[in-house]
Coordinates of C-alpha atoms in Angstrom, one line a residue:
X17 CA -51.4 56.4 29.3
X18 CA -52.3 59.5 27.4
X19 CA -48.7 59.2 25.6
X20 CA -49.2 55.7 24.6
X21 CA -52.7 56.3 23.2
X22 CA -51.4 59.5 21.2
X23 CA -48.8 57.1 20.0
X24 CA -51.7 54.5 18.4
X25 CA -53.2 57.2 16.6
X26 CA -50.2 58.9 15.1
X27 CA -49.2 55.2 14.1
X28 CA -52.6 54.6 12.7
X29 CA -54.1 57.3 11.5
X30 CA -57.4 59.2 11.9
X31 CA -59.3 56.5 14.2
X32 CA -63.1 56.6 13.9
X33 CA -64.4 56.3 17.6
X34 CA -67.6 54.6 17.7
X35 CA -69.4 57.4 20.0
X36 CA -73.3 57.0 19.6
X37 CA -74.5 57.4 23.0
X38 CA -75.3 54.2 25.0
X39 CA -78.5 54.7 27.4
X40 CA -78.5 52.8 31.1
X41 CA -81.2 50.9 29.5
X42 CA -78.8 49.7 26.7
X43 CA -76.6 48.2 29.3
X44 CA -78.9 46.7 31.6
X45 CA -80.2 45.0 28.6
X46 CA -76.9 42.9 28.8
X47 CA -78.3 40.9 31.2
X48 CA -81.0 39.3 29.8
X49 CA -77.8 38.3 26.9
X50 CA -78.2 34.9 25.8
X51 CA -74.8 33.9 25.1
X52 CA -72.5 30.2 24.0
X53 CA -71.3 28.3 27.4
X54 CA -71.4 31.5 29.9
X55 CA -73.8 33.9 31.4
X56 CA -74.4 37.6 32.5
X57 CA -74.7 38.1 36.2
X58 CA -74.8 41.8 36.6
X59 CA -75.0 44.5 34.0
X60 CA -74.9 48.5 35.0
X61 CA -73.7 51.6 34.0
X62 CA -70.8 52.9 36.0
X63 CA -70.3 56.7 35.9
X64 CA -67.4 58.7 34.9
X65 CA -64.8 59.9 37.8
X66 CA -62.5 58.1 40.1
X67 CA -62.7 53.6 40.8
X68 CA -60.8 52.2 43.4
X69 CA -59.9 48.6 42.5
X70 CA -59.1 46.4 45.2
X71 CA -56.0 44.0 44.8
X72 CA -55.3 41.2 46.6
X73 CA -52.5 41.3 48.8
X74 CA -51.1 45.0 47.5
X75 CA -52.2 48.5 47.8
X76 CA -55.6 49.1 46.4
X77 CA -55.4 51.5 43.6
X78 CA -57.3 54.9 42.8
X79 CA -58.3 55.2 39.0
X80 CA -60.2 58.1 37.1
X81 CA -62.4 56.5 34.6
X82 CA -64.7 57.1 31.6
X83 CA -68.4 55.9 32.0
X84 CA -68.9 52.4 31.0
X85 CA -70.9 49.6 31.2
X86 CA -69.6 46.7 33.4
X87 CA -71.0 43.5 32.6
X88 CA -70.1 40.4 34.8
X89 CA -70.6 37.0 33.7
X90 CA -69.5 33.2 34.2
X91 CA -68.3 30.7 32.0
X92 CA -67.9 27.1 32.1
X93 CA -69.2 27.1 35.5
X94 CA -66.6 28.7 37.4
X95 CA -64.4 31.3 35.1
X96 CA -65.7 34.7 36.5
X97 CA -65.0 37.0 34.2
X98 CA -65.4 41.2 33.3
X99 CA -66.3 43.0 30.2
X100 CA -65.8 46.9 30.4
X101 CA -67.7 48.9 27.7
X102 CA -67.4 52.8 26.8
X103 CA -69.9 54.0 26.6
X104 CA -68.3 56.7 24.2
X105 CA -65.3 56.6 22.5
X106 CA -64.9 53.1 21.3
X107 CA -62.6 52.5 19.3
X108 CA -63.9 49.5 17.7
X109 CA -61.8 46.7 19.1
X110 CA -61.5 44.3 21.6
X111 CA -58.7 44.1 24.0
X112 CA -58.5 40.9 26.4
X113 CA -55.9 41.0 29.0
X114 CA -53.8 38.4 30.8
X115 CA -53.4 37.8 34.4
X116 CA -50.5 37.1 36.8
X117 CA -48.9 34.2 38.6
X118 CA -51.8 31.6 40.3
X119 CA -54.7 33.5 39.1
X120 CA -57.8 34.0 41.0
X121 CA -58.8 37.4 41.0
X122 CA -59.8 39.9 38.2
X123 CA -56.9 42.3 36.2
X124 CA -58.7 45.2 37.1
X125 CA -56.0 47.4 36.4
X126 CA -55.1 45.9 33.1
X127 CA -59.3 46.4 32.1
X128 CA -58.6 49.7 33.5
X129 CA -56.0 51.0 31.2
X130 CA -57.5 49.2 28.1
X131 CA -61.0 51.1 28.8
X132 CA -59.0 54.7 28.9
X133 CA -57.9 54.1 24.9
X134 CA -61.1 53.5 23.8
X135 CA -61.0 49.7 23.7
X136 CA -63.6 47.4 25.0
X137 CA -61.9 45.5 27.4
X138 CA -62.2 41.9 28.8
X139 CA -60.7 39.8 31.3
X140 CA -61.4 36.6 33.7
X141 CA -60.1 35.0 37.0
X142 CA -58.8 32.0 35.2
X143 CA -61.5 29.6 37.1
X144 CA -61.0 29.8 40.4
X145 CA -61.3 32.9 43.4
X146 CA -58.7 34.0 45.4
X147 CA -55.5 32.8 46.9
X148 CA -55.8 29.7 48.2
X149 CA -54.1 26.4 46.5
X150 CA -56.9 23.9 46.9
X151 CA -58.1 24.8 43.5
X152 CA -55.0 22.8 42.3
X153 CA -56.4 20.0 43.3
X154 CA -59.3 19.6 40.7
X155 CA -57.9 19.2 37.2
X156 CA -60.4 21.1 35.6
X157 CA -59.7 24.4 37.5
X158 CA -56.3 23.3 36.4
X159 CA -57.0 23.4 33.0
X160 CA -59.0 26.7 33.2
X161 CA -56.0 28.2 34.6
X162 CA -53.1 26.8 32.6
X163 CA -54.9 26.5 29.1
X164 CA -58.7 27.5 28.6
X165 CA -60.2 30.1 30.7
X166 CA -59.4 33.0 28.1
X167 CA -60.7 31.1 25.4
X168 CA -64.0 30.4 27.0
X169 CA -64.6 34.2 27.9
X170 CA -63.6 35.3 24.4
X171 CA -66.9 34.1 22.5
X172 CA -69.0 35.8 25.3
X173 CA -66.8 38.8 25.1
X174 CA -67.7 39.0 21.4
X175 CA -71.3 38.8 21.6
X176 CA -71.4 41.1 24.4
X177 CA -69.4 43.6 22.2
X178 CA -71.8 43.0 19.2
X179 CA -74.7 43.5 20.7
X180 CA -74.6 46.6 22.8
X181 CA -72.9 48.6 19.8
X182 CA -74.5 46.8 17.6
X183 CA -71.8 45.8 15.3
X184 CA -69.1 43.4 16.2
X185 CA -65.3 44.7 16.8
X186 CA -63.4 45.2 14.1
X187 CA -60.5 43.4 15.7
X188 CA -59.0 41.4 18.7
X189 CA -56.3 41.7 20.7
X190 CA -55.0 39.4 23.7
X191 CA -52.0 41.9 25.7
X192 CA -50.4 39.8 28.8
X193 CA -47.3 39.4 30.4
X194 CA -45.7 36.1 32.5
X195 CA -48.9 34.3 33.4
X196 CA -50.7 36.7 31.0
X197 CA -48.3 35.6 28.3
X198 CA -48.6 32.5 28.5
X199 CA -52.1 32.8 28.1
X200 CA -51.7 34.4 25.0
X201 CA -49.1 31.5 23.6
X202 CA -51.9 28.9 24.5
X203 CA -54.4 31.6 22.5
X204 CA -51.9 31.5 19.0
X205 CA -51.6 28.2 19.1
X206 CA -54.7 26.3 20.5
X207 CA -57.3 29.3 19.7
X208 CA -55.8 30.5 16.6
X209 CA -59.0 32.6 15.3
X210 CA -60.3 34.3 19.2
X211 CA -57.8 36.9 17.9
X212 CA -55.7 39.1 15.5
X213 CA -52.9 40.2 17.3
X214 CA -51.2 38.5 20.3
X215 CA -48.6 40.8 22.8
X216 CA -47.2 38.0 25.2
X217 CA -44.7 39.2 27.5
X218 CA -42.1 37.2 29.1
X219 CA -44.5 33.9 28.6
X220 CA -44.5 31.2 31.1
X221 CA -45.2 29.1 28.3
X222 CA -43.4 26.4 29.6
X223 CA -45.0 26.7 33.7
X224 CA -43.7 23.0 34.7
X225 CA -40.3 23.5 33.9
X226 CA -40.6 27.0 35.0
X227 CA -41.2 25.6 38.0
X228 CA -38.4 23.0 38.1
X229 CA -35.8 26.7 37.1
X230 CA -37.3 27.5 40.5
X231 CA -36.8 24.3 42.2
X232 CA -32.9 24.5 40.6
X233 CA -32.1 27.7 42.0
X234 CA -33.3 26.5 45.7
X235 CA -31.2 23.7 45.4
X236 CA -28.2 25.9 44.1
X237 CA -28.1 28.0 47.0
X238 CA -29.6 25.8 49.7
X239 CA -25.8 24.0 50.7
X240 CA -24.0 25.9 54.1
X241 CA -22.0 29.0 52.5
X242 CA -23.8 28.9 49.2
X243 CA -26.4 31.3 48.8
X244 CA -24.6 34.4 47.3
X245 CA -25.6 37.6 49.4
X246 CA -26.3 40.7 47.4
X247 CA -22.8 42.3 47.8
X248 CA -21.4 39.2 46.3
X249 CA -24.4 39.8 43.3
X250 CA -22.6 43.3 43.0
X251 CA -19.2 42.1 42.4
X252 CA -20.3 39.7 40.4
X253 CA -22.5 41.3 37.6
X254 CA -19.9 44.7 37.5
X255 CA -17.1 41.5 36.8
X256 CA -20.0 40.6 34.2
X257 CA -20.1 44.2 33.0
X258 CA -16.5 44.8 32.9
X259 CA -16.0 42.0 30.7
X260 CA -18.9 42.3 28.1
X261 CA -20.4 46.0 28.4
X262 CA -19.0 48.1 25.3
X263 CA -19.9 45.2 23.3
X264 CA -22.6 47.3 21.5
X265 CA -20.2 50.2 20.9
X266 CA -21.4 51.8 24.2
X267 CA -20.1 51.1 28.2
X268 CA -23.3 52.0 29.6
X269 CA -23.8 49.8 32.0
X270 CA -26.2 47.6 29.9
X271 CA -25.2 43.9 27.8
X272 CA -27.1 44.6 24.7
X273 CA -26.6 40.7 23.3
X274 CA -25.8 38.4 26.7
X275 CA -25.0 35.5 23.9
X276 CA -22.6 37.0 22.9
X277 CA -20.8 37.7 26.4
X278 CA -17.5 35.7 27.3
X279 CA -17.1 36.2 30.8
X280 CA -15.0 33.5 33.0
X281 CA -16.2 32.6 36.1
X282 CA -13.0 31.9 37.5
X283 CA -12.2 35.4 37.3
X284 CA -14.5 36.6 40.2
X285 CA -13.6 33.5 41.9
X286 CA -11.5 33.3 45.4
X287 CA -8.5 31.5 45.7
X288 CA -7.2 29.9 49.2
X289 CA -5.3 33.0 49.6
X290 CA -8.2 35.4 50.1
X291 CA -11.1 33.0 50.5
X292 CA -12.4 35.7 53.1
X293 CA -12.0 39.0 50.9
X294 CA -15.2 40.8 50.1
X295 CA -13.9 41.7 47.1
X296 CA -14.6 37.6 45.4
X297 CA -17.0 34.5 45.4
X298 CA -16.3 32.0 47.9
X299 CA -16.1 28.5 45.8
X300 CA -19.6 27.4 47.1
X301 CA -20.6 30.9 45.3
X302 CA -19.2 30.5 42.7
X303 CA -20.2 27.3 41.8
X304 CA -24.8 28.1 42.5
X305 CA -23.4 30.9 40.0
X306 CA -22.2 28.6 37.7
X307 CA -25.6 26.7 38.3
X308 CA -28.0 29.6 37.7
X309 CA -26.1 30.6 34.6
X310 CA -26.6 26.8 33.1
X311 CA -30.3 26.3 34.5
X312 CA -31.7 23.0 35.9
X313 CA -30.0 19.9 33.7
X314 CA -30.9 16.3 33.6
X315 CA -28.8 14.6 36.6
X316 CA -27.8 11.4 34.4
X317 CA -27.8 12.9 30.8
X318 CA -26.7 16.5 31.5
X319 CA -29.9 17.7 29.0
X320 CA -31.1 21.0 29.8
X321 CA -34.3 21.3 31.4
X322 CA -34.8 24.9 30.8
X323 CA -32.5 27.7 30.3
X324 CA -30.1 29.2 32.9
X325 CA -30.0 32.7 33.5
X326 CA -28.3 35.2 31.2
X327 CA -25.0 37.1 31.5
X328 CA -25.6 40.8 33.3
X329 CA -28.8 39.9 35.2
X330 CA -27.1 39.2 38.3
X331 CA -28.3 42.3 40.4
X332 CA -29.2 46.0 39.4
X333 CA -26.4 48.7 39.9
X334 CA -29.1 50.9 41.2
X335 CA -31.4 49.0 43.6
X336 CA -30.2 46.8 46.5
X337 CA -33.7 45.5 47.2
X338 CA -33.8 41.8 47.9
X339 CA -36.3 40.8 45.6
X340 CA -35.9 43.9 42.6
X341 CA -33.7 43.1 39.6
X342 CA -31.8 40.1 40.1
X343 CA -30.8 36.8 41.6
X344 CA -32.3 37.8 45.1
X345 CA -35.5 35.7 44.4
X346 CA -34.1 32.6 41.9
X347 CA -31.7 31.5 45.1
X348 CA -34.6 30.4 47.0
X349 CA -38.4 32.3 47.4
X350 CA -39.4 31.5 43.9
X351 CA -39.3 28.3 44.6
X352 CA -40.9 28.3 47.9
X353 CA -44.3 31.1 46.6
X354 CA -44.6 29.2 43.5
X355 CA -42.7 25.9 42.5
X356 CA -43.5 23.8 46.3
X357 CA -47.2 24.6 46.2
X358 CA -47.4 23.8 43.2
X359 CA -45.6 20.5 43.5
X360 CA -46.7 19.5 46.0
X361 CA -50.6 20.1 45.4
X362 CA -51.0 20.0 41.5
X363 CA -48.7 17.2 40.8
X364 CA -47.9 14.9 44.3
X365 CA -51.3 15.7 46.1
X366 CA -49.0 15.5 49.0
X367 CA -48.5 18.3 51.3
X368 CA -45.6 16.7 52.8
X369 CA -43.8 16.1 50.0
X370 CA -40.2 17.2 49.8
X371 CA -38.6 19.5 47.6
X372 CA -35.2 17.2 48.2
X373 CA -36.6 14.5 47.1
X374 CA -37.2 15.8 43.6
X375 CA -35.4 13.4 41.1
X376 CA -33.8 15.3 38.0
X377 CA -33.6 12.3 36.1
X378 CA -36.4 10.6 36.4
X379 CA -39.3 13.0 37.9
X380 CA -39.0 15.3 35.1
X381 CA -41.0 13.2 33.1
X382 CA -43.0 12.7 35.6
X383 CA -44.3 16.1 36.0
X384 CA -44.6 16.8 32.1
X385 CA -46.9 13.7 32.0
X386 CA -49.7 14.6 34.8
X387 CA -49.5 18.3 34.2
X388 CA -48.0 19.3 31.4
X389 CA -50.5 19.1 28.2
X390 CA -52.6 21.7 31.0
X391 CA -50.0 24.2 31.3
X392 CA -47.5 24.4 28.6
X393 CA -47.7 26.0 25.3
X394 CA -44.4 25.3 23.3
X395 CA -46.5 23.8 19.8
X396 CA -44.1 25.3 17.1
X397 CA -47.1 24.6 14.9
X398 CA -48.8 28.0 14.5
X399 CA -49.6 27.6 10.6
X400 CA -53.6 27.7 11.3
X401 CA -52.6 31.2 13.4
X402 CA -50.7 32.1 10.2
X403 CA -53.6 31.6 8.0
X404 CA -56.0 33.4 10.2
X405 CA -53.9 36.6 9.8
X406 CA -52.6 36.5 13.5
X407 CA -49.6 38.1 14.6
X408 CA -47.9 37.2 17.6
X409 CA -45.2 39.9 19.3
X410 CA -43.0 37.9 22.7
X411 CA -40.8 40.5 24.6
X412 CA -38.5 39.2 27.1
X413 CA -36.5 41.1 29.4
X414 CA -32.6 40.3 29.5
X415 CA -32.9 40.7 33.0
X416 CA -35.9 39.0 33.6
X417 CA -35.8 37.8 37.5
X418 CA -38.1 34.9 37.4
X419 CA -37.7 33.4 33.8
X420 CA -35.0 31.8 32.0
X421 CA -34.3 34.5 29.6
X422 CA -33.5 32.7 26.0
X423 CA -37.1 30.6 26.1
X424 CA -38.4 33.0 23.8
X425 CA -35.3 32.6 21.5
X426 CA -35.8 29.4 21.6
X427 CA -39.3 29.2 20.9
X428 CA -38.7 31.3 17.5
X429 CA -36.1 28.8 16.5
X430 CA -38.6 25.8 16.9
X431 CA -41.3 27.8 14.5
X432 CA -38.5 28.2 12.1
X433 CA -37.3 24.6 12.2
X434 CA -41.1 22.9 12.2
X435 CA -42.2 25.4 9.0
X436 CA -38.9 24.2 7.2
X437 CA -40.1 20.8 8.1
X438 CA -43.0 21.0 6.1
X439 CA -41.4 21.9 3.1
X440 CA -40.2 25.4 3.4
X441 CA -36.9 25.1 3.2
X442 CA -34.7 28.5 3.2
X443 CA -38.2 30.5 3.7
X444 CA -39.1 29.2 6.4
X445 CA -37.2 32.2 8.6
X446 CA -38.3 35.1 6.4
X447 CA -41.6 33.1 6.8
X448 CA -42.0 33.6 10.2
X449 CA -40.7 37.1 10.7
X450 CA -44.1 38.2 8.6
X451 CA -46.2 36.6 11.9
X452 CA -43.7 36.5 15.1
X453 CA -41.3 38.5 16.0
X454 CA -39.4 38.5 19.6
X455 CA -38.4 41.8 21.1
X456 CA -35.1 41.2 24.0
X457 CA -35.3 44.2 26.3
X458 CA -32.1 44.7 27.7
X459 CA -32.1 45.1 31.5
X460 CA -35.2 44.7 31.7
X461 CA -36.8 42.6 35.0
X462 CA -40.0 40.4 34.6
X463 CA -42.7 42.5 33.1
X464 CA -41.6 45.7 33.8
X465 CA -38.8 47.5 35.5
X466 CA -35.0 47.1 35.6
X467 CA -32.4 49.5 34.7
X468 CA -32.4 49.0 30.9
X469 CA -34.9 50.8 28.4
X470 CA -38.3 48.7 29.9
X471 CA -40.9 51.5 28.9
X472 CA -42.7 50.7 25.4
X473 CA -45.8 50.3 23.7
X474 CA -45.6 46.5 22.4
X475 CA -49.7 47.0 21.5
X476 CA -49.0 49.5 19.2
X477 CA -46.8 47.9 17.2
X478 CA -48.8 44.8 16.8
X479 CA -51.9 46.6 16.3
X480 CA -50.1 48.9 13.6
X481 CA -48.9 45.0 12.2
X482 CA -52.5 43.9 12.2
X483 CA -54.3 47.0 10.6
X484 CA -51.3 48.1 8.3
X485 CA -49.0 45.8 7.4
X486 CA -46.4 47.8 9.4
X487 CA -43.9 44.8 10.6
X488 CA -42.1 46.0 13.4
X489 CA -38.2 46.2 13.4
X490 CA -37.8 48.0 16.4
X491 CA -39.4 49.3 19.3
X492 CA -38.3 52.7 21.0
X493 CA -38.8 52.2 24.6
X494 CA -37.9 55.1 27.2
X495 CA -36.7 55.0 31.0
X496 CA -36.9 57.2 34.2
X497 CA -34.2 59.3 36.0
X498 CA -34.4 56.3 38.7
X499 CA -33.7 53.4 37.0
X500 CA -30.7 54.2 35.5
X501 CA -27.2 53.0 36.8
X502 CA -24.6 55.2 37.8
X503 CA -22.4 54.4 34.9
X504 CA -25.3 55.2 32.4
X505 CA -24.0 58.2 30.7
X506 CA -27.8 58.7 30.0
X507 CA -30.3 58.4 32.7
X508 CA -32.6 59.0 30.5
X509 CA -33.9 59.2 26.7
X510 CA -35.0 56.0 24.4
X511 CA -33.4 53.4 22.7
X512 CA -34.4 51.2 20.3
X513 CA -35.5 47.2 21.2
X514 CA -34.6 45.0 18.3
X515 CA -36.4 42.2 17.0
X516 CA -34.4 39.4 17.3
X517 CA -31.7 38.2 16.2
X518 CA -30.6 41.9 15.8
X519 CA -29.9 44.2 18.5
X520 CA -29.1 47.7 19.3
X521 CA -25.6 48.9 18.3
X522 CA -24.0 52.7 19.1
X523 CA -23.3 54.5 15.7
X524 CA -20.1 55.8 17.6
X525 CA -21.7 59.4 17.1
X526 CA -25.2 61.1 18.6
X527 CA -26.6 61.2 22.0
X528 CA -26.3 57.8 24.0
X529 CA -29.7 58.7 25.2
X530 CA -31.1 59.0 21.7
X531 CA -32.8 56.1 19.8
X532 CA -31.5 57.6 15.9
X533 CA -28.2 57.1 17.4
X534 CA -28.5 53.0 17.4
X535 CA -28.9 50.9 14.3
X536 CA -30.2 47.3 14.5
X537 CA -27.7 45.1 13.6
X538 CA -27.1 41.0 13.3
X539 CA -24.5 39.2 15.2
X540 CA -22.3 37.0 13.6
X541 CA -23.4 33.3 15.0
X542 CA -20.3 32.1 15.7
X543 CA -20.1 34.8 18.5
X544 CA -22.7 33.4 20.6
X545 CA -22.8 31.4 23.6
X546 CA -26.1 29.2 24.3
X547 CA -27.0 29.2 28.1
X548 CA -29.9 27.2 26.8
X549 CA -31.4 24.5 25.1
X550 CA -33.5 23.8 21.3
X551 CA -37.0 22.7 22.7

């Protein structure tokens, strides 16, 4: 934490830290707060040392904290949400952050990190308490979750803000990854003035069909003999690696540009003669490969749905746990945590409904129609985001292990091609890269992990974006000892993430674990290969 925060200042400057001295009485004061559609249910100052924060389902967490004052507070009813104050050190902004999967509980940890660099820090439950599924069955908590509930606590987040330093923030910032990201797509381009900068990682901006990638991958691997084991993920992503790593000047055991792979399926495939080898995918295999690669496809028309999975995110080289890096989870318990509940109680109301009976022709429509204006965010319009200032910054990991890895690519394109729509022709890409800009992490799993390059500061960049015109081209991310492959001639060191469509290429000379020894360079078009779709 301390490294990222030394890394905002150097990138910023001298920052002025906001350190008058806020009495207990200040805070408690923040209860009597009158405040737009929410109010203040607790207010105290909590002291300086260690805060255990209790998470649901996962090992509760020791932190060492500043003093602060917490303020807790409701909005619209039912969004329960936090606002974490310094009470010295501010550093005169706001930073909301995003939560995961279903919801339902605060992002302590997130608030916690935020309050340690000085920010005042927000976040919310997303309108509903704990684990249980019944909350899909009221469409307002539905729309909390999938579209609103951020929005909602922003204003009160604001005024809170204002009136215990007396002055407002000087900026905003939303910082969330899968759920949390999608939460900050819905903020750019529903919410367009709650903030200045936007870091959404891996977004599930498009949850339904998210869902239905889920549902696919079930079906792929649900036939007898189909599901491919995680030896036969092994042989296939080193078949993957032996026909596309070195593509970016460097065998390292990482794809740098998956479009660009040509890799035959066929190759890894077993013939009659050795249909019982270890060494190959059994047809059945080969063919939910084949399947995960495209991603879920209109039965009748053969229209993608949403994207397939990308070349070299098979498995990890270095792990062999079941549901780490890799197609462990898509073949099957994504779709049975997330996509059946969901089905089954946000969209059927039935709790016997079948996954089997799911109709890729016509029940895709279906499902878009009851559910989807409440949690999807693909508008390409983001011109009133563009006029307030905003910037938006999506990573994605390559290797991402829940979410169709091109969405994000995709998503830029549409921007593009709605802006040259409304009249702006040629400019419309050189347009865009001066408020969005997409950041593909190679071998890097959902959020976080994977054996790529996954550790970088994404808030940085857009704050240094926001507050000094510095437009990122690259972001240096760094990696442990551990989650490097055995063919990294590295372990170690940075390398630097490209905003897309460039990507990090070996100068031929320099330390392979050195970022000045990769340039960002453009791929020529014509050497891609689409595993997805335009939106």
């Amino acid at each position: 934490m301390l490294k990222r925060l030394l890394a905002r200042l150097a990138l910023l400057g001298a920052v002025v830290l906001f350190a008058g001295p806020a009495l207990a009485a200040d805070c408690q004061a923040l209860a009597t707060q009158a405040l737009d559609g929410a109010r203040v249910v607790s207010a105290e100052v909590a002291p300086a040392g260690p805060m255990t924060t209790p998470v649901p389902a996962s090992v509760p967490v020791t932190l060492d904290l500043p003093s602060f004052c917490r303020v807790k507070g409701i909005a619209a009813g039912s969004v329960g949400f936090e606002v974490w104050l310094p009470v010295r050190g501010w550093n005169g902004r706001i930073l909301s952050v995003g939560n995961a999967g279903f919801g339902g509980v605060q992002p302590l940890n997130s608030l916690a990190e935020g309050l340690r660099e000085g920010y005042a820090v927000s976040g919310n439950d997303t309108g509903h308490q704990g684990g249980d599924s019944s909350w899909m069955k009221d469409p307002v908590k539905v729309r909390l979750w999938g579209h609103s509930a951020t929005h909602l606590v922003t204003a009160p987040t604001k005024a809170l803000v204002a009136a215990f330093y007396g002055s407002p923030a000087r900026h905003a910032y939303f910082e969330g990854c899968s759920t949390g990201g999608a939460q900050g797509m819905e903020e750019a381009q529903f919410y367009p003035k709650d903030y200045d900068g936007i870091v959404a990682g891996a977004p599930g901006m498009s949850y339904a069909h998210l869902m239905m990638s889920f549902l696919w991958g079930l079906r792929a691997a649900d036939p007898p003999g189909a599901l491919i084991p995680l030896d036969k993920l092994q042989i296939l992503h080193a078949a993957v690696l032996a026909a596309c790593d070195g593509g970016d000047g460097l065998k390292d055991g990482l794809i740098s540009d998956p479009q660009a792979c040509r890799f035959d399926l066929a190759s890894v495939t077993c013939k009659a003669a050795d249909a019982h080898t270890a060494q190959c995918l059994t047809p059945a295999q080969a063919r939910t490969a084949r399947l995960i690669y495209e991603g879920p496809r209109n039965s009748r028309t053969g229209a993608s749905i949403y994207p397939g999975f990308a070349y070299g995110s098979e498995a990890d080289p270095a792990e062999a746990k079941p549901l780490a890096y890799g197609w462990s989870a898509i073949q099957g318990p994504l779709a049975q945590t997330f996509a059946i509940p969901l089905l089954r109680t946000m969209v059927y109301r039935d709790p016997a409904w079948d996954w089997r009976s799911f109709d890729w022709d016509k029940d895709v429509a279906g499902v878009d129609r009851r559910v989807g204006p409440d949690i999807t965010a693909l508008s390409p319009d983001l011109r009133r985001f563009q006029a307030h200032g905003g910037k938006l910054l999506i990573y994605q990991g390559w290797g991402d292990q829940l979410n169709g890895q091109t969405l994000p690519i995709e998503y830029r394109r549409a921007v593009i091609d709605f802006l040259a729509s409304k009249g702006r022709g040629a400019r419309a890409e050189r347009e865009v890269d001066g408020f969005l800009r997409v950041f593909m992490a190679p071998g890097m799993a959902h959020c976080f992990g994977g054996p790529g390059f996954t550790n970088f500061d994404a808030l940085s960049a857009v704050q240094a974006w926001v507050e000094s015109g510095a437009a990122p081209d690259l972001i240096v991310a760094s990696r442990s000892l551990v989650a490097a492959p055995a063919s990294a001639p590295s372990g170690s060191g940075t390398r630097p993430i490209c905003a897309y469509p460039k990507s990090a290429r070996y100068t031929g000379s320099g330390s392979a674990g050195d970022a000045a020894s990769f340039k960002c360079v453009a791929r020529n078009p014509s050497d891609s290969v689409s595993q997805g779709r335009r939106l």
